[in-house]
PDB file of C-alpha atoms in Angstrom:
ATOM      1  CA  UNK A1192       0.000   0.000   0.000  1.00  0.00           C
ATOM      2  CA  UNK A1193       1.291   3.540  -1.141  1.00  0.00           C
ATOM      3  CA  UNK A1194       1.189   6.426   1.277  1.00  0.00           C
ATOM      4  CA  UNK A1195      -0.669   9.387   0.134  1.00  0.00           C
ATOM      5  CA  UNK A1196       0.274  13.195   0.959  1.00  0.00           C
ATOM      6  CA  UNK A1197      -2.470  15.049   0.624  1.00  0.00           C
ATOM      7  CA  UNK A1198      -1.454  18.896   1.190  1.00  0.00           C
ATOM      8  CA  UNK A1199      -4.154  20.928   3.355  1.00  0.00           C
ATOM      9  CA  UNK A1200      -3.228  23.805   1.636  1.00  0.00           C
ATOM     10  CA  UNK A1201      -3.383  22.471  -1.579  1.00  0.00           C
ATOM     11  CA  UNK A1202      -7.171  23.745  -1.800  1.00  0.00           C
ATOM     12  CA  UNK A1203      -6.299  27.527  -0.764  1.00  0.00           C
ATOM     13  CA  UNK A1204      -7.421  29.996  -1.802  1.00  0.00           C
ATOM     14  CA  UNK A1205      -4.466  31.862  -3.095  1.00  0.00           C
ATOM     15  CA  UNK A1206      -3.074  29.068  -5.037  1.00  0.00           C
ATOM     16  CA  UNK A1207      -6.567  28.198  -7.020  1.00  0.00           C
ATOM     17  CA  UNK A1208      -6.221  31.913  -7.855  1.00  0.00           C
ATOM     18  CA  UNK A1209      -2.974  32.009  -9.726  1.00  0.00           C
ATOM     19  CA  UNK A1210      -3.272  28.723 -11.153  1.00  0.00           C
ATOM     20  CA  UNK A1211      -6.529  30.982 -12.779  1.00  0.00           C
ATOM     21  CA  UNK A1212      -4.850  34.028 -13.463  1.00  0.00           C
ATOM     22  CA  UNK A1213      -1.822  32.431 -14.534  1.00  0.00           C
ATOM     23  CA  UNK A1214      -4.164  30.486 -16.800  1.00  0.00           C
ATOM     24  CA  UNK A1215      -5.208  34.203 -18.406  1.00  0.00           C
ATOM     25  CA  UNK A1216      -1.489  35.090 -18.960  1.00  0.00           C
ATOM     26  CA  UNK A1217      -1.020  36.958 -16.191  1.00  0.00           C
ATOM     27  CA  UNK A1218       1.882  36.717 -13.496  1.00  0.00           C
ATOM     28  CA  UNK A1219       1.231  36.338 -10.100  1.00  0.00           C
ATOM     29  CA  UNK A1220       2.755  35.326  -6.935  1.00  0.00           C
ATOM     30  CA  UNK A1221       2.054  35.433  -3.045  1.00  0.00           C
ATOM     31  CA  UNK A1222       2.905  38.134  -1.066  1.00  0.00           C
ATOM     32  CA  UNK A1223       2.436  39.653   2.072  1.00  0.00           C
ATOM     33  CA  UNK A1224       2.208  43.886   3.049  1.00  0.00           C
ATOM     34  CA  UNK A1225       4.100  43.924   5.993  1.00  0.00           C
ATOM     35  CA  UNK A1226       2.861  46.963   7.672  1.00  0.00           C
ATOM     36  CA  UNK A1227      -1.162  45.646   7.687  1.00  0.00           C
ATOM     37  CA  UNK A1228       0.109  42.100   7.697  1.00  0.00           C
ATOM     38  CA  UNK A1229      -2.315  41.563   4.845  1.00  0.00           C
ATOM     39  CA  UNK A1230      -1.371  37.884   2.643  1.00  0.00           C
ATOM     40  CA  UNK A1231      -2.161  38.742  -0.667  1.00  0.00           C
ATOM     41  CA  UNK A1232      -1.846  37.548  -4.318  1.00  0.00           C
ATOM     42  CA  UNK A1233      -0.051  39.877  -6.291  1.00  0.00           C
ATOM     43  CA  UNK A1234      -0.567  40.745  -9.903  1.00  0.00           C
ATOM     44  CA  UNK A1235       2.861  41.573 -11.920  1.00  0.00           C
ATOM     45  CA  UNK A1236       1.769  44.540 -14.532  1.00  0.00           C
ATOM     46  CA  UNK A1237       4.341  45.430 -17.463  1.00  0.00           C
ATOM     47  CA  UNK A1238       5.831  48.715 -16.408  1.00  0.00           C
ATOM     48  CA  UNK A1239       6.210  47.968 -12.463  1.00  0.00           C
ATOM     49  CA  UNK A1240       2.999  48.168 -11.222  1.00  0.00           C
ATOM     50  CA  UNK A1241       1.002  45.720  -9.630  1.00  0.00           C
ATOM     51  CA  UNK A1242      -2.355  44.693  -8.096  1.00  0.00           C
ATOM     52  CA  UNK A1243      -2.832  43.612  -4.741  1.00  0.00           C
ATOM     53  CA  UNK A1244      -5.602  40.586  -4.205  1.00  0.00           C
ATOM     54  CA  UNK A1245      -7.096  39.222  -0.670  1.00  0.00           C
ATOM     55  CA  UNK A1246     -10.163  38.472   1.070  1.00  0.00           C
ATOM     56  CA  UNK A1247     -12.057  41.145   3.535  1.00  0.00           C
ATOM     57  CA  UNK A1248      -9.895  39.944   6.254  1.00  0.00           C
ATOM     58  CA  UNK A1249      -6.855  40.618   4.507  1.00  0.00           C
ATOM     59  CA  UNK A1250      -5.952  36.639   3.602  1.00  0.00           C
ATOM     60  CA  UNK A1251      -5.508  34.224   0.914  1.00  0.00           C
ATOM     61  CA  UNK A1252      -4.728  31.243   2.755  1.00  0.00           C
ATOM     62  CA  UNK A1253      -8.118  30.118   3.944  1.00  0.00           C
ATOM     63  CA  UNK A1254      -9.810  27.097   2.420  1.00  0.00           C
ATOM     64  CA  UNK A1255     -11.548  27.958  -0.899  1.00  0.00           C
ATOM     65  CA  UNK A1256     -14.867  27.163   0.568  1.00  0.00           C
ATOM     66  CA  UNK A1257     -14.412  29.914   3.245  1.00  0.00           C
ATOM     67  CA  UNK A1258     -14.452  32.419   0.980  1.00  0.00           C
ATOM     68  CA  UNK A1259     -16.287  35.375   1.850  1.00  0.00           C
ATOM     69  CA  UNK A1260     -15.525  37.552  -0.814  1.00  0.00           C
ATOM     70  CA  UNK A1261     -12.105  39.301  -2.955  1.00  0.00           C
ATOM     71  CA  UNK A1262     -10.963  42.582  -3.070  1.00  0.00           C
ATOM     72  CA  UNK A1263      -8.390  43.981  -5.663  1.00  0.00           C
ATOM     73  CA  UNK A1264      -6.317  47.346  -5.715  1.00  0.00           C
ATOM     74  CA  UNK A1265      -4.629  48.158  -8.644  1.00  0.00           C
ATOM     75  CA  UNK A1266      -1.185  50.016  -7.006  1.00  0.00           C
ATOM     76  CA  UNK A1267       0.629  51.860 -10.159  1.00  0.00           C
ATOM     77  CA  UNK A1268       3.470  52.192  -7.407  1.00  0.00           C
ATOM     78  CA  UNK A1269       3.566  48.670  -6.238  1.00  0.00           C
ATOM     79  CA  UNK A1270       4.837  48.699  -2.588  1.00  0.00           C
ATOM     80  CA  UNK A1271       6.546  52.043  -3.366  1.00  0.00           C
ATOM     81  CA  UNK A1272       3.578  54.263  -2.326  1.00  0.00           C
ATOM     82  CA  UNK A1273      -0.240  53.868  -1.807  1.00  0.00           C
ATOM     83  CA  UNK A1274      -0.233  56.997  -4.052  1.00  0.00           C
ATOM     84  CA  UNK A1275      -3.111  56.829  -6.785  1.00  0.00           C
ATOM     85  CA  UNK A1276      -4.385  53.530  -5.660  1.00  0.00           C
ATOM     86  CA  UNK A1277      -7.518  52.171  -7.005  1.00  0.00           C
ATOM     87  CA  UNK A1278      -9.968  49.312  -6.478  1.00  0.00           C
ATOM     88  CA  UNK A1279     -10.626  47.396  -9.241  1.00  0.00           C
ATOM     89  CA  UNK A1280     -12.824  44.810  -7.566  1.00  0.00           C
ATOM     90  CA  UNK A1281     -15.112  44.476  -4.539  1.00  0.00           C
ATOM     91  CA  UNK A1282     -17.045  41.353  -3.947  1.00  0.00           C
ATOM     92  CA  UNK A1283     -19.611  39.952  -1.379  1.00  0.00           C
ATOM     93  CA  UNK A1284     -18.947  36.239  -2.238  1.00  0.00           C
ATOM     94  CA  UNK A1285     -21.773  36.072  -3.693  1.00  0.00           C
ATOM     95  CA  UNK A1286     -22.178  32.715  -5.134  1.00  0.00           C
ATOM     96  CA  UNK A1287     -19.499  31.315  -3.828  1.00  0.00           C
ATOM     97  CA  UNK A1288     -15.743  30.967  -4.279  1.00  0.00           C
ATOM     98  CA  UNK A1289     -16.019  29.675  -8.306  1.00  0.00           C
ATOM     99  CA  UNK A1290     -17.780  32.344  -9.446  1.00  0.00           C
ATOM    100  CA  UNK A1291     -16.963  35.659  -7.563  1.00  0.00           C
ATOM    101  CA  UNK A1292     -12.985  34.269  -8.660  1.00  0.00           C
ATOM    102  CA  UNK A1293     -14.226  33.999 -12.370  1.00  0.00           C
ATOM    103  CA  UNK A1294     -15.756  38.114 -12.109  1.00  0.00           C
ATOM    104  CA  UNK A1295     -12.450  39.040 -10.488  1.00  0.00           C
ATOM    105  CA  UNK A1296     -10.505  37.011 -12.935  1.00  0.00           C
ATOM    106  CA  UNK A1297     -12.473  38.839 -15.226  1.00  0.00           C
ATOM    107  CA  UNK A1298     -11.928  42.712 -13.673  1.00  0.00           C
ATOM    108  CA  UNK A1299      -8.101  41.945 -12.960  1.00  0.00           C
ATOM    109  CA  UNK A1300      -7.366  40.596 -16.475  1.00  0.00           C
ATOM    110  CA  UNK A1301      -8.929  43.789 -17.898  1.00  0.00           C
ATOM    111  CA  UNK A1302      -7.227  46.228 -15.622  1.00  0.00           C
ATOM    112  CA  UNK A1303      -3.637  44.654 -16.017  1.00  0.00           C
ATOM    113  CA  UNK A1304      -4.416  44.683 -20.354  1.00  0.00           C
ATOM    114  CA  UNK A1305      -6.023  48.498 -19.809  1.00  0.00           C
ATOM    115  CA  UNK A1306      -2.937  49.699 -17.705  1.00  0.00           C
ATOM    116  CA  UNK A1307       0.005  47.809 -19.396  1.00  0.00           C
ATOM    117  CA  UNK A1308      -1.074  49.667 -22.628  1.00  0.00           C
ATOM    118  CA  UNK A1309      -0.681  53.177 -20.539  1.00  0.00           C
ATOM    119  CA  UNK A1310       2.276  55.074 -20.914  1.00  0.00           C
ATOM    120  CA  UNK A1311       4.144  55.605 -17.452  1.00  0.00           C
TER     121      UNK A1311
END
């Protein structure tokens, strides 16, 4: 008999999300804002910029079916500044983890084409 590993995390909620966006060309990694202590998944833009995913509570690493909803910021500085800062998505969790990821999928693969065509 063969011992299985199953990872717990495995089912997170960060890493369903960039296996998504990655899916839509877009880079992303985890990261974390150290001064808020926020765990995020962060969206690479050409240029430098970037846009900052998490959940209300500031986390990514919950189980996908805890999800109570995304936010996104789109942060033309990246961790530089908070300077012109803007929210690109806002969700409820309505409907649950599959589709409120597909609408921000949707917003964050928009912004990222919108704002990597903008000259810095």
């Amino acid at each position: 008999m063969t011992d299985v590993h199953i990872d717990p995390h495995a089912d997170a909620m960060a890493d369903r999300l960039i296996r998504t966006l990655e899916a839509h060309g877009l880079k992303a990694r985890t990261g974390i804002d150290f001064p808020t202590s926020t765990d995020m998944v962060v969206v690479d833009i050409e240029g430098g910029s970037e846009i900052w995913i998490a959940d209300h509570a500031g986390r990514t690493d919950n189980p996908a079916g805890a999800h109570t909803g995304w936010v996104a910021i789109y942060r033309p500085h990246a961790g530089l500044s908070d300077e012109g800062e803007a929210e690109v998505y806002r969700s409820e969790g309505a409907g649950g983890f599959s589709r409120d990821t597909a609408a921000l999928v949707a917003a964050v693969v928009q912004c990222a084409a919108a704002r990597s065509l903008t000259p810095a």
